XYZ file of C-alpha atoms in Angstrom:
661
model
C -41.410 -20.031 -1.830
C -44.032 -17.766 -0.366
C -43.396 -15.929 2.864
C -45.733 -15.467 5.803
C -45.885 -11.780 4.916
C -47.353 -12.614 1.525
C -50.050 -14.774 3.083
C -50.880 -12.403 5.947
C -50.860 -8.810 4.769
C -53.266 -7.571 7.416
C -54.150 -8.204 11.054
C -56.169 -11.345 11.590
C -58.248 -12.167 14.618
C -58.648 -15.875 13.825
C -57.979 -17.772 17.049
C -54.497 -19.280 17.130
C -53.325 -17.781 13.822
C -49.985 -16.057 13.424
C -50.588 -12.341 14.016
C -48.541 -9.580 12.487
C -47.969 -6.653 14.874
C -49.684 -3.382 14.077
C -47.867 -0.638 12.168
C -45.709 -2.973 10.076
C -45.456 -0.498 7.195
C -44.997 3.248 6.852
C -42.878 5.651 8.810
C -44.609 4.876 12.110
C -43.394 1.293 11.871
C -39.790 2.536 11.825
C -40.331 4.680 14.929
C -41.861 1.827 16.904
C -40.103 -1.224 15.490
C -38.426 -3.805 17.684
C -37.594 -6.098 14.720
C -33.834 -6.679 14.743
C -33.724 -6.457 10.949
C -35.364 -3.036 10.786
C -33.145 -1.838 13.624
C -30.123 -3.072 11.692
C -31.242 -1.058 8.666
C -31.793 2.021 10.847
C -28.304 1.620 12.270
C -26.807 1.289 8.790
C -28.569 4.311 7.304
C -27.786 6.547 10.290
C -24.184 5.381 10.613
C -23.625 5.822 6.872
C -24.946 9.372 7.159
C -22.416 10.046 9.928
C -19.747 8.364 7.768
C -20.495 10.917 5.054
C -20.315 13.735 7.604
C -16.970 12.449 8.859
C -15.777 12.157 5.274
C -16.708 15.759 4.522
C -14.768 16.787 7.621
C -11.774 14.828 6.311
C -11.981 16.643 2.974
C -12.019 19.999 4.762
C -8.892 18.939 6.676
C -7.133 17.912 3.478
C -8.075 21.159 1.685
C -6.573 23.129 4.584
C -3.338 21.112 4.431
C -2.906 20.748 0.677
C -0.614 23.797 0.528
C 1.529 25.602 3.102
C 0.102 28.555 5.006
C -3.456 27.978 3.793
C -6.223 30.079 5.333
C -9.185 27.967 4.245
C -9.942 27.257 7.932
C -9.022 29.148 11.083
C -7.129 27.340 13.810
C -10.295 27.063 15.912
C -12.370 25.735 13.028
C -9.657 23.224 12.177
C -9.488 21.969 15.781
C -13.247 21.456 15.868
C -13.309 19.685 12.504
C -10.421 17.308 13.111
C -11.818 16.498 16.567
C -15.254 15.753 15.192
C -13.778 13.753 12.314
C -12.196 11.356 14.807
C -15.211 11.200 17.127
C -17.632 10.759 14.241
C -15.731 8.035 12.454
C -15.061 6.023 15.616
C -18.237 6.421 17.690
C -20.873 7.338 15.122
C -19.769 5.585 11.917
C -17.545 2.503 12.253
C -18.878 1.215 15.592
C -22.562 1.572 14.635
C -21.929 0.190 11.146
C -20.627 -2.908 12.900
C -23.745 -2.808 15.089
C -25.875 -2.662 11.929
C -24.415 -5.969 10.735
C -24.666 -7.416 14.253
C -28.342 -6.490 14.558
C -29.430 -7.745 11.183
C -27.403 -10.952 10.983
C -26.948 -12.296 14.495
C -30.371 -13.952 14.976
C -30.308 -15.210 11.390
C -26.868 -16.763 11.800
C -27.702 -18.553 15.047
C -31.149 -19.693 13.909
C -33.169 -17.426 16.207
C -36.266 -15.356 15.484
C -35.030 -12.195 17.200
C -32.515 -10.965 19.758
C -33.036 -11.732 23.431
C -34.326 -8.239 24.339
C -36.019 -6.621 21.309
C -37.078 -3.370 23.025
C -33.620 -2.944 24.558
C -32.297 -3.353 21.026
C -34.539 -0.511 19.858
C -33.428 1.619 22.801
C -29.778 1.149 21.829
C -30.463 2.593 18.372
C -32.470 5.600 19.555
C -29.898 6.406 22.259
C -27.109 6.228 19.662
C -29.031 8.651 17.447
C -29.692 10.937 20.430
C -25.961 10.997 21.220
C -25.093 12.008 17.663
C -27.694 14.784 17.621
C -26.536 16.006 21.021
C -22.838 16.219 20.240
C -23.451 17.944 16.878
C -25.806 20.442 18.515
C -22.626 22.300 19.420
C -22.850 23.909 15.979
C -25.614 26.073 17.481
C -24.289 26.244 21.060
C -20.886 27.878 20.918
C -18.845 25.324 19.011
C -18.058 21.633 18.715
C -15.521 19.731 20.839
C -12.030 20.877 19.871
C -9.511 18.836 21.884
C -9.059 15.873 19.549
C -10.896 12.585 19.984
C -8.312 11.804 22.715
C -8.970 15.157 24.438
C -5.781 15.120 26.529
C -5.679 16.708 29.974
C -4.861 19.320 31.129
C -5.749 21.091 27.855
C -9.340 19.870 28.192
C -9.831 21.745 31.495
C -7.717 24.891 31.048
C -9.486 28.101 32.035
C -9.333 30.662 34.847
C -12.663 29.485 36.241
C -13.740 26.020 35.053
C -17.163 26.527 36.635
C -18.203 29.395 34.307
C -21.487 28.792 32.504
C -22.251 29.013 28.818
C -24.621 31.927 29.213
C -21.740 34.005 30.592
C -20.592 34.435 26.984
C -16.853 34.216 27.809
C -14.249 32.144 25.925
C -13.894 30.001 29.040
C -17.629 29.320 29.060
C -17.440 28.375 25.368
C -14.658 25.900 26.143
C -16.682 24.452 29.018
C -19.653 23.925 26.720
C -17.526 22.092 24.171
C -16.096 19.791 26.827
C -19.570 19.102 28.239
C -20.685 18.117 24.741
C -17.708 15.757 24.519
C -18.243 14.204 27.935
C -22.026 13.854 27.972
C -22.288 12.969 24.280
C -19.880 10.058 24.579
C -21.544 8.884 27.781
C -24.908 8.751 26.007
C -23.305 6.857 23.124
C -21.757 4.485 25.667
C -25.207 3.610 27.018
C -26.224 2.507 23.527
C -23.100 0.379 23.138
C -23.530 -1.290 26.525
C -27.184 -2.095 25.823
C -26.269 -3.691 22.504
C -23.363 -5.707 23.899
C -25.451 -7.203 26.702
C -28.202 -8.056 24.242
C -25.847 -9.773 21.807
C -24.100 -11.780 24.532
C -27.379 -13.100 25.944
C -28.682 -13.871 22.446
C -25.589 -15.869 21.501
C -25.460 -17.773 24.770
C -29.166 -18.609 25.046
C -30.862 -18.505 21.651
C -28.741 -20.628 19.314
C -30.569 -23.186 17.206
C -30.596 -26.819 18.385
C -27.262 -28.441 17.634
C -25.362 -25.161 17.191
C -22.541 -25.549 19.693
C -20.111 -22.710 20.247
C -17.637 -24.337 17.864
C -20.286 -24.590 15.153
C -21.109 -20.888 15.227
C -20.218 -18.824 12.148
C -16.948 -16.984 12.604
C -18.735 -13.634 12.251
C -20.925 -14.567 15.217
C -17.773 -15.417 17.169
C -16.269 -12.015 16.411
C -19.551 -10.376 17.507
C -19.377 -12.356 20.726
C -15.806 -11.271 21.463
C -16.483 -7.653 20.477
C -19.501 -7.518 22.783
C -17.371 -8.538 25.750
C -14.784 -5.892 24.833
C -17.508 -3.236 24.768
C -18.937 -4.488 28.053
C -15.639 -4.035 29.889
C -14.153 -1.064 27.993
C -17.058 1.377 28.094
C -17.241 1.692 31.905
C -13.568 2.734 31.970
C -14.030 5.664 29.616
C -17.360 6.384 31.334
C -15.615 7.018 34.663
C -13.031 9.242 32.972
C -15.793 11.197 31.223
C -17.625 11.769 34.506
C -14.406 13.059 36.061
C -13.839 15.359 33.088
C -17.412 16.651 33.373
C -16.932 17.486 37.048
C -13.565 19.161 36.316
C -14.823 21.448 33.559
C -18.328 22.073 34.841
C -18.025 22.089 38.610
C -14.366 22.972 39.220
C -13.032 19.684 40.661
C -9.393 18.706 40.159
C -9.174 15.126 38.919
C -6.902 16.121 36.022
C -5.912 19.704 36.915
C -2.244 19.764 38.044
C -2.694 23.237 39.531
C -5.162 21.731 42.001
C -3.211 18.558 42.709
C -4.772 16.501 39.934
C -2.929 14.159 37.565
C -3.269 14.724 33.812
C -1.506 11.406 33.135
C -4.446 9.687 34.861
C -6.634 10.797 31.946
C -4.223 9.199 29.471
C -4.213 5.917 31.376
C -7.986 5.727 31.627
C -8.510 6.881 28.065
C -6.122 4.361 26.530
C -7.209 1.462 28.749
C -10.441 2.011 26.866
C -8.849 3.261 23.659
C -6.797 0.254 22.683
C -9.544 -2.348 23.177
C -11.627 0.117 21.168
C -9.307 -0.531 18.205
C -10.325 -4.191 18.312
C -13.973 -3.271 18.858
C -13.679 -1.508 15.492
C -11.652 -4.134 13.622
C -12.918 -7.515 14.874
C -16.330 -7.198 13.157
C -14.500 -6.592 9.867
C -12.327 -9.658 10.586
C -15.503 -11.682 11.015
C -16.955 -10.353 7.763
C -13.831 -11.260 5.804
C -13.771 -14.714 7.401
C -17.290 -15.319 6.052
C -16.615 -13.965 2.562
C -13.318 -15.663 1.694
C -14.627 -19.258 2.075
C -17.676 -18.498 -0.099
C -15.713 -17.048 -3.009
C -12.803 -19.491 -2.807
C -15.228 -22.457 -2.574
C -13.384 -23.844 0.446
C -14.045 -24.082 4.187
C -12.358 -21.461 6.329
C -8.795 -22.618 6.890
C -8.102 -23.203 10.591
C -11.506 -22.359 12.037
C -10.460 -23.228 15.600
C -7.262 -21.194 15.309
C -9.276 -18.252 14.018
C -11.640 -18.414 16.998
C -8.891 -18.611 19.592
C -6.759 -15.968 17.865
C -9.756 -13.613 18.134
C -10.027 -14.410 21.839
C -6.279 -13.879 22.250
C -6.431 -10.505 20.489
C -9.203 -9.395 22.848
C -7.306 -10.606 25.915
C -3.933 -9.151 24.937
C -5.619 -5.910 23.849
C -6.000 -4.996 27.521
C -2.236 -5.135 28.066
C -0.864 -2.781 25.426
C -2.515 0.574 26.202
C 0.642 2.359 27.383
C 2.344 2.057 23.999
C 0.321 5.218 23.303
C 2.215 6.812 26.193
C 5.884 5.934 25.570
C 6.757 9.639 25.427
C 4.795 10.481 28.590
C 7.659 9.603 30.944
C 6.493 6.292 32.420
C 10.066 5.021 32.735
C 12.119 2.223 31.142
C 10.461 -0.690 32.971
C 6.918 0.239 31.931
C 8.032 1.133 28.411
C 9.851 -2.205 28.001
C 6.908 -4.215 29.317
C 4.396 -2.546 27.037
C 6.809 -2.728 24.092
C 6.979 -6.513 24.526
C 3.200 -6.861 24.889
C 2.774 -4.847 21.687
C 4.986 -7.337 19.868
C 3.080 -10.298 21.353
C -0.288 -9.113 20.102
C 1.023 -9.270 16.535
C 1.095 -13.089 16.824
C -2.668 -13.847 16.931
C -3.221 -11.127 14.344
C -0.683 -12.811 12.086
C -2.483 -16.119 12.607
C -5.624 -14.601 11.092
C -3.761 -13.221 8.093
C -2.109 -16.568 7.318
C -5.427 -18.386 7.778
C -7.079 -16.032 5.291
C -4.284 -16.706 2.817
C -4.659 -20.432 3.487
C -8.372 -20.158 2.724
C -7.651 -18.536 -0.641
C -4.761 -20.877 -1.508
C -5.853 -23.500 -4.011
C -9.447 -22.306 -4.053
C -11.682 -21.771 -7.062
C -11.658 -17.992 -6.817
C -14.634 -15.929 -7.960
C -13.403 -12.357 -8.269
C -16.533 -10.561 -7.053
C -16.744 -7.136 -5.425
C -17.125 -8.582 -1.892
C -13.962 -10.620 -2.426
C -12.055 -7.595 -3.747
C -12.855 -5.567 -0.635
C -12.099 -8.554 1.597
C -8.674 -9.103 0.065
C -8.137 -5.352 0.170
C -8.605 -5.555 3.923
C -6.030 -8.350 4.175
C -3.441 -6.314 2.279
C -4.076 -2.912 3.820
C -4.393 -4.217 7.374
C -1.134 -6.113 6.966
C 0.634 -2.876 6.048
C -0.953 -1.130 9.037
C -0.001 -4.007 11.317
C 3.622 -3.947 10.211
C 3.885 -0.205 10.811
C 2.238 -0.816 14.182
C 4.929 -3.272 15.205
C 7.489 -0.499 14.726
C 5.740 1.389 17.546
C 6.770 -1.416 19.900
C 10.402 -0.342 19.530
C 10.413 2.396 22.139
C 13.272 4.555 20.761
C 11.710 4.320 17.325
C 8.354 5.323 18.768
C 9.932 8.483 20.248
C 10.548 9.646 16.686
C 7.120 8.551 15.407
C 4.990 9.934 18.257
C 2.810 12.898 17.275
C 3.865 12.732 13.629
C 1.939 11.813 10.519
C 3.524 8.347 10.649
C 1.022 7.555 13.415
C -1.830 8.965 11.336
C -0.790 6.701 8.456
C -0.628 3.660 10.749
C -4.047 3.919 12.314
C -5.752 4.770 9.027
C -4.245 1.666 7.398
C -5.620 -0.321 10.332
C -9.034 1.336 10.705
C -9.799 2.524 7.181
C -7.873 -0.134 5.280
C -9.132 -2.695 7.792
C -12.513 -1.783 9.226
C -13.934 0.336 6.367
C -12.823 -2.048 3.614
C -14.310 -4.925 5.618
C -17.608 -3.127 6.152
C -17.899 -2.392 2.433
C -17.156 -6.057 1.713
C -19.992 -7.010 4.053
C -22.340 -4.486 2.457
C -21.832 -5.958 -1.013
C -22.076 -9.508 0.367
C -25.245 -9.166 2.470
C -27.087 -6.495 0.469
C -29.010 -9.247 -1.386
C -30.119 -10.732 1.932
C -31.514 -7.376 3.083
C -33.132 -6.222 -0.164
C -33.491 -9.305 -2.353
C -31.440 -7.548 -5.047
C -27.785 -7.569 -6.051
C -25.591 -4.502 -6.142
C -24.212 -3.792 -9.601
C -20.875 -5.619 -9.995
C -19.382 -3.203 -12.535
C -20.063 -0.175 -10.340
C -18.840 -2.150 -7.341
C -15.493 -2.853 -8.973
C -15.141 0.794 -10.012
C -15.863 1.729 -6.401
C -13.166 -0.662 -5.174
C -10.528 0.581 -7.628
C -11.192 4.237 -6.764
C -11.122 3.565 -3.031
C -8.002 1.416 -3.233
C -6.065 3.982 -5.273
C -7.371 6.960 -3.304
C -6.700 5.295 0.027
C -3.060 4.540 -0.765
C -2.486 7.979 -2.272
C -3.950 9.602 0.840
C -2.350 7.619 3.633
C 0.745 6.043 2.090
C 2.681 9.354 1.834
C 1.881 10.094 5.483
C 4.531 7.525 6.426
C 7.075 9.618 4.539
C 5.904 12.953 5.940
C 5.935 11.554 9.462
C 9.499 10.301 9.159
C 10.405 13.681 7.684
C 9.110 15.322 10.838
C 5.660 16.689 9.960
C 3.714 16.897 13.235
C 0.110 15.768 13.412
C -2.673 18.045 14.748
C -1.294 21.178 13.074
C -3.618 23.302 10.988
C -0.923 24.780 8.741
C 2.811 24.554 8.045
C 5.535 26.766 6.658
C 6.753 26.686 3.093
C 10.191 25.186 2.496
C 9.820 22.200 4.868
C 9.770 19.714 1.989
C 6.193 18.656 2.751
C 4.352 20.455 -0.048
C 4.281 17.776 -2.742
C 3.112 14.861 -0.600
C 0.414 16.948 1.075
C -0.966 17.813 -2.343
C -0.886 14.110 -3.315
C -2.767 13.232 -0.132
C -5.467 15.788 -0.860
C -5.915 14.438 -4.397
C -6.173 10.928 -2.931
C -8.852 12.037 -0.461
C -11.017 13.364 -3.276
C -10.546 10.105 -5.219
C -11.889 8.268 -2.150
C -14.845 10.684 -2.143
C -15.484 9.865 -5.805
C -15.479 6.164 -4.956
C -18.039 6.748 -2.188
C -20.199 8.675 -4.651
C -20.107 5.701 -7.042
C -21.121 3.429 -4.157
C -24.069 5.659 -3.273
C -25.285 5.641 -6.882
C -24.964 1.856 -6.885
C -26.794 1.558 -3.567
C -29.789 3.671 -4.557
C -30.194 2.336 -8.091
C -29.727 -1.321 -7.138
C -32.203 -1.096 -4.255
C -34.857 -0.152 -6.826
C -33.773 -1.838 -10.052
C -31.022 -4.292 -9.184
C -30.984 -7.863 -10.410
C -33.186 -10.146 -8.313
C -30.871 -12.132 -6.074
C -32.836 -15.153 -4.930
C -32.400 -16.693 -1.506
C -28.790 -17.879 -1.922
C -27.105 -15.888 -4.720
C -23.510 -16.579 -3.630
C -23.865 -20.342 -2.912
C -23.043 -19.488 0.686
C -22.357 -21.621 3.737
C -24.163 -20.182 6.770
C -27.724 -20.185 8.065
C -28.771 -16.641 7.181
C -28.935 -17.732 3.527
C -31.336 -20.549 4.394
C -34.341 -18.252 4.674
C -35.777 -15.942 2.037
C -34.236 -12.674 0.888
C -35.360 -10.477 2.540
C -36.370 -12.618 5.522
C -39.897 -12.530 6.994
C -40.496 -10.812 10.350
C -40.023 -14.084 12.219
C -36.902 -15.179 10.218
C -37.708 -18.921 10.114
C -41.012 -20.787 9.945
C -39.210 -23.699 11.562
C -36.068 -23.234 13.636
C -33.382 -25.315 11.876
C -31.469 -28.118 13.549
C -27.712 -27.717 13.098
C -25.461 -30.730 12.586
C -22.428 -29.174 10.884
C -20.251 -26.101 11.134
C -21.148 -24.881 7.631
C -24.718 -26.091 7.955
C -26.166 -24.697 4.746
C -23.245 -25.977 2.676
C -23.666 -29.495 4.039
C -27.385 -29.398 3.328
C -26.599 -28.580 -0.305
C -23.556 -30.779 -0.971
C -22.047 -34.145 -0.114
C -18.511 -35.401 -0.604
C -16.621 -32.338 0.590
C -13.140 -33.260 1.771
C -12.721 -36.798 0.409
C -14.098 -36.000 -3.049
C -15.357 -33.000 -5.003
C -18.629 -31.728 -3.548
C -21.770 -32.910 -5.290
C -24.938 -30.834 -5.207
C -27.893 -32.488 -3.522
C -31.266 -31.527 -5.030
C -33.562 -29.836 -2.555
C -35.832 -32.438 -1.007
C -39.400 -32.212 0.128
C -38.572 -32.901 3.767
C -38.387 -29.946 6.132
C -35.322 -31.234 7.958
C -33.112 -34.286 8.180
C -32.742 -36.502 11.203
C -29.513 -35.464 12.933
C -29.236 -38.988 14.326
C -29.069 -40.446 10.819
C -25.497 -39.715 9.823
C -25.901 -41.573 6.549
C -28.830 -39.487 5.385
C -27.961 -36.958 2.681
C -28.187 -33.372 3.750
C -31.070 -31.600 2.103
C -32.032 -28.004 1.858
C -34.468 -26.896 4.548
C -37.295 -24.883 3.022
C -37.392 -21.634 4.924
C -41.120 -21.307 4.356
C -43.803 -23.829 3.721
C -46.692 -23.395 1.303
C -48.995 -21.887 3.913
C -49.593 -21.313 7.570
C -49.335 -24.927 8.611
C -47.271 -25.250 11.773
C -47.033 -21.499 12.425
C -49.929 -21.055 14.851
C -47.636 -20.545 17.829
C -45.418 -17.915 16.190
C -45.979 -14.376 17.369
C -43.387 -11.648 17.546
C -42.801 -8.824 20.051
C -45.155 -5.897 19.631
C -43.959 -2.491 18.364
C -43.303 0.072 21.089
C -42.867 3.837 21.324
C -41.235 3.619 24.739
C -37.594 3.040 23.663
C -37.810 6.200 21.535
C -39.420 8.181 24.365
C -36.779 7.044 26.871
C -33.986 8.087 24.494
C -35.436 11.540 23.778
C -34.964 12.681 27.372
C -31.216 11.974 27.481
C -29.919 14.800 25.244
C -32.398 17.197 26.899
C -30.760 16.448 30.249
C -27.377 16.891 28.549
C -28.310 20.367 27.363
C -29.410 21.117 30.913
C -25.910 20.265 32.166
C -24.444 22.753 29.675
C -26.659 25.718 30.473
C -27.082 27.749 33.624
C -29.781 29.317 35.727
C -33.454 28.436 35.475
C -32.945 26.890 32.019
C -30.589 24.324 33.503
C -33.118 23.165 36.078
C -35.968 23.162 33.571
C -34.112 21.037 31.022
C -32.800 18.604 33.628
C -36.287 18.099 35.045
C -37.938 17.886 31.616
C -35.397 15.415 30.245
C -35.524 13.323 33.404
C -39.304 13.152 33.330
C -39.363 12.138 29.647
C -36.811 9.375 30.178
C -38.584 8.184 33.331
C -41.947 8.174 31.537
C -40.469 6.090 28.716
C -38.924 3.564 31.093
C -42.037 3.423 33.298
C -44.309 2.785 30.312
C -41.837 0.189 29.069
C -42.079 -1.738 32.350
C -45.894 -1.799 32.247
C -46.200 -2.616 28.540
C -46.690 -6.309 27.602
C -43.648 -7.546 25.708
C -45.675 -9.344 23.064
C -49.147 -9.093 21.672
C -51.553 -11.681 23.030
C -53.228 -14.098 20.648
C -57.003 -14.436 20.658
């Protein structure tokens, strides 16, 4: 079926006709776009670039640790690299990769034409990019953050004069600059996350298609909804802590400095009150992806949909009550340790519900062993291992032995790499045809999965052993004769196997985008609304907003008899929709696009805008002003402030959508 884009390749001035915004092609269109699909692609490309950067940092770490007493990196270089590996993977790779899927799929899954606030959506991307550029600018400004992604006090503020400036050229000033990069960079990134979360919440609550109740939403949309609320409440907590850190290191206050009456444990509390919900911010999108993929490739509805929804809500709620299990060795006392040990055990229950529901979805299904399914089942297996090792942290005496060892490193990589990264790759293979209209190569995809699966377990499995044998984390070298040599070499080999798998994926991605098999609109025989429109979708997503009458709406439009008898395919009818009041009427496929412009006269989309980009550009400039001293500080603060203000002021005065003539 032809799309609007094919019928309207240029601007038309015919009164009442659908009008494409200006600059819909070329590089300018990417700088000014407010289309949620283009923003999703921008998020994916940028986040994948940061994923590669974080992966290179991981390889450097593993080269340094593959043998005892290596001198590949200095201690200072190692501290910067392992800090940036954590920050990059969490804030600039996994979170924005989830945002990429959110941006592209959310309006499509709920039957909307765009998100609630398109320009705010664009701002969130440009601010995220500005944060990444800002924090990595430390390469040219005295060094990158070097205190770990957790950046524990009081190490993050140590120095004889915390108020020294970068241009003083002292080691203290260098440390101050690195901590300013950490504080301001994460605050800028937090603005992007908050903007996105508000946008997604409003979109889900207000822009669902007619008939799509909350309990008819796709499970991925539900996980987006829950994740957005977690971001909304978690980011302000770390934001306050980051402001306090900035004032400590830059202006000599004493929030966390024990020598001045401050409390370094306060930093841990505030960091982990954010940090543990952050784990679920990273993993819940992958849970949603897997919950969409397993029903498609097992040819069954998701087992226990309602239980899956409420287990996701329970995970988010209980996630706020387990933060101090990161602090069992900090001296909180037996009462606090016991309470948080119990809450850590409780949160395993809703997580276990999801795992058993996934297994129930696969059980008895007609399995199609595709690459998306392989990565989805890989998540189920690897996350289960990570979850079981996580439950051992709830046993406080056991945690005393595990704390600050490689056992912890193994645990959170099985959760976040084996969980989140495997899930995001599953989603990439599953929805790539929707974005490009072409399929990724299945043979290369399966090679990619095998390499990643083997490399992942070789890299992080032995860390359980090394941790129980006493190898501390966060060390840049170790002595010979400790018994750690062999497994460290195995881990390094595993890391390079993972890198080989990523290389195969990149080859697959680039070649399939150009020459991959044409997918069609519904290549997987899927169940949810995003597959109802064309692949790729037109700028306005749907010519006619669909009416939803079932949980798996697309499936029920294509088949009858599910449940009582084997499903029977219904040929696509000529009607554009069925009457939801006629329960006896067979469900028929809704054509996403009609043969021409009929019925589309009222459709017009938000206009492109430079202002989100302009507003974002000023933020890192102000951040560099905070780092520097003297006249340069004032100049950069004023310049950055004026640029951001100009962007926001122009935004307010700019019409949100192009008028029709």
